[in-house]
mmCIF file of C-alpha atoms in Angstrom:
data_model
loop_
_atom_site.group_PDB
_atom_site.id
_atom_site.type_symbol
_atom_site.label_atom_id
_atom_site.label_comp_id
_atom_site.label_asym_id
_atom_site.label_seq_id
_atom_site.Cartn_x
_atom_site.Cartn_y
_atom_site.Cartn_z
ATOM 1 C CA UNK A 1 149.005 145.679 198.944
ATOM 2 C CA UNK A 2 145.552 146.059 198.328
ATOM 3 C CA UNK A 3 143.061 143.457 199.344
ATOM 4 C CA UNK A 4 140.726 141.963 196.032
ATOM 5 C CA UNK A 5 137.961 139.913 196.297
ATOM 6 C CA UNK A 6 139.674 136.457 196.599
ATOM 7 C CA UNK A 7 141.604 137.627 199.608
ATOM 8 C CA UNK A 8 138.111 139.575 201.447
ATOM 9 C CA UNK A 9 136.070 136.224 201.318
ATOM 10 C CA UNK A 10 139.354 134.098 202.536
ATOM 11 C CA UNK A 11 139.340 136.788 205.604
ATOM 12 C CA UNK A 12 135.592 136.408 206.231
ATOM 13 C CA UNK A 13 136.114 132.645 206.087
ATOM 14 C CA UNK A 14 139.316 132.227 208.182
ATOM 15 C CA UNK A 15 136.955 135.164 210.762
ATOM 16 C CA UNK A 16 134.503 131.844 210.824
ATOM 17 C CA UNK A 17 137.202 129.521 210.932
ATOM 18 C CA UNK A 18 139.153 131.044 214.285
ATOM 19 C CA UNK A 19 135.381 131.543 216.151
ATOM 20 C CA UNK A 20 135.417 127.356 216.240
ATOM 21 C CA UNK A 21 133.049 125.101 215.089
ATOM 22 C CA UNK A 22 131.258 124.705 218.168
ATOM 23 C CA UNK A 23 131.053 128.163 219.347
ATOM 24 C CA UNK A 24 128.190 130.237 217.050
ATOM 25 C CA UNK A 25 127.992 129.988 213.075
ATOM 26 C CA UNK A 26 127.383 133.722 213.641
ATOM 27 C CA UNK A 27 130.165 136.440 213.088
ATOM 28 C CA UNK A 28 130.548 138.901 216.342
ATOM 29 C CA UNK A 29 128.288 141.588 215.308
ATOM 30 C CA UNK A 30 130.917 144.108 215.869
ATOM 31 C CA UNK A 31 133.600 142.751 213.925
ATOM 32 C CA UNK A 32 132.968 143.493 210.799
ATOM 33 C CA UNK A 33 131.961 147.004 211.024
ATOM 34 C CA UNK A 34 134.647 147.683 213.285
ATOM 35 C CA UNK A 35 137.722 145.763 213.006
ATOM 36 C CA UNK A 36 137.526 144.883 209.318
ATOM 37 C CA UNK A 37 135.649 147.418 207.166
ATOM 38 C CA UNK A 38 137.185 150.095 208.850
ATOM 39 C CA UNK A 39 140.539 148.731 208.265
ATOM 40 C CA UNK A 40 139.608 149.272 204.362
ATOM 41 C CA UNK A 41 140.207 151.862 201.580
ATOM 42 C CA UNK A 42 137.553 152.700 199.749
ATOM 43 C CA UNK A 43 138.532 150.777 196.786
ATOM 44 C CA UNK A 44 138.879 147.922 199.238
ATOM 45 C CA UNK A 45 135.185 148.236 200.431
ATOM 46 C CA UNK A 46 133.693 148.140 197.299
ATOM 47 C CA UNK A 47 135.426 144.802 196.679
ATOM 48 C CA UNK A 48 134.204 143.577 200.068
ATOM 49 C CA UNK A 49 130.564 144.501 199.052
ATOM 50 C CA UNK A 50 131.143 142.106 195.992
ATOM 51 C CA UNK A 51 132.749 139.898 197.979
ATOM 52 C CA UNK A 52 130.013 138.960 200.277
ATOM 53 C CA UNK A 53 127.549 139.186 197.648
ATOM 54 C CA UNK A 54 129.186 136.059 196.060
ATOM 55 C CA UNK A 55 129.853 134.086 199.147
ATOM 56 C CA UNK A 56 125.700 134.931 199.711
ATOM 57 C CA UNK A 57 125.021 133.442 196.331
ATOM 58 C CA UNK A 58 126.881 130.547 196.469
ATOM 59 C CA UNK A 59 125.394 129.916 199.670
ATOM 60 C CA UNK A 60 128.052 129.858 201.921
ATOM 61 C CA UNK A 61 127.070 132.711 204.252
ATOM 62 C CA UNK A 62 123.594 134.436 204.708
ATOM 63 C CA UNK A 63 123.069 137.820 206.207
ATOM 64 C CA UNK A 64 120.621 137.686 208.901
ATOM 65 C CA UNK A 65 120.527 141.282 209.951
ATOM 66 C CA UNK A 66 119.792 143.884 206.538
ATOM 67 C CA UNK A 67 120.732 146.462 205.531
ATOM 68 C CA UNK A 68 123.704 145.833 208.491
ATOM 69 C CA UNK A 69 126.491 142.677 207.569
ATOM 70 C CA UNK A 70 126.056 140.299 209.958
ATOM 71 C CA UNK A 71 126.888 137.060 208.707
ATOM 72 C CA UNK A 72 125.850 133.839 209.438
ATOM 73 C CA UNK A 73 127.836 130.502 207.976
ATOM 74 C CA UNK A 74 125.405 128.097 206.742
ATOM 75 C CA UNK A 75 125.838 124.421 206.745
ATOM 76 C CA UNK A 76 127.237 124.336 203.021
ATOM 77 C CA UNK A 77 129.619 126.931 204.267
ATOM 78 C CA UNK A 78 130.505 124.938 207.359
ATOM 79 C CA UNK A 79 131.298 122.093 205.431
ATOM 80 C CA UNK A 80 133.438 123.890 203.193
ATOM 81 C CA UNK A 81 135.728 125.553 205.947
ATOM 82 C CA UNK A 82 135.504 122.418 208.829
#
């Protein structure tokens, strides 16, 4: 089953969710690139792209490190998942 949008951001989220509140509002820089985007289809990716463009709209997440993902939860986004 492909992964859509809805399911990319609840991945990203539950990522933040398993690091632990008091360890780093910072995804490992590695895991993204590595363990999850290359886990992905190219239809898959595309949705990802979109899918961390809305959670960086909304505010939940900022990326710290461009043009490279490397997400950061901010505090609306911490108060969301915690």
């Amino acid at each position: 089953m492909a992964k859509d949008k809805k399911m990319i951001k609840r991945d990203i989220l539950d990522k933040f969710r398993s690091i632990g509140e008091d360890e780093t509002d910072v995804l490992p820089p590695t895991w993204l690139e590595s363990d999850y985007l290359s886990n992905l289809n190219p239809e898959e990716k595309k949705e990802f792209k979109k899918a961390v463009n809305e959670l960086i709209s909304t505010g939940i997440v900022e990326n710290i490190k461009d043009p490279v993902w490397n997400l950061r939860l901010t505090q609306k986004g911490a108060d969301l998942i915690y």
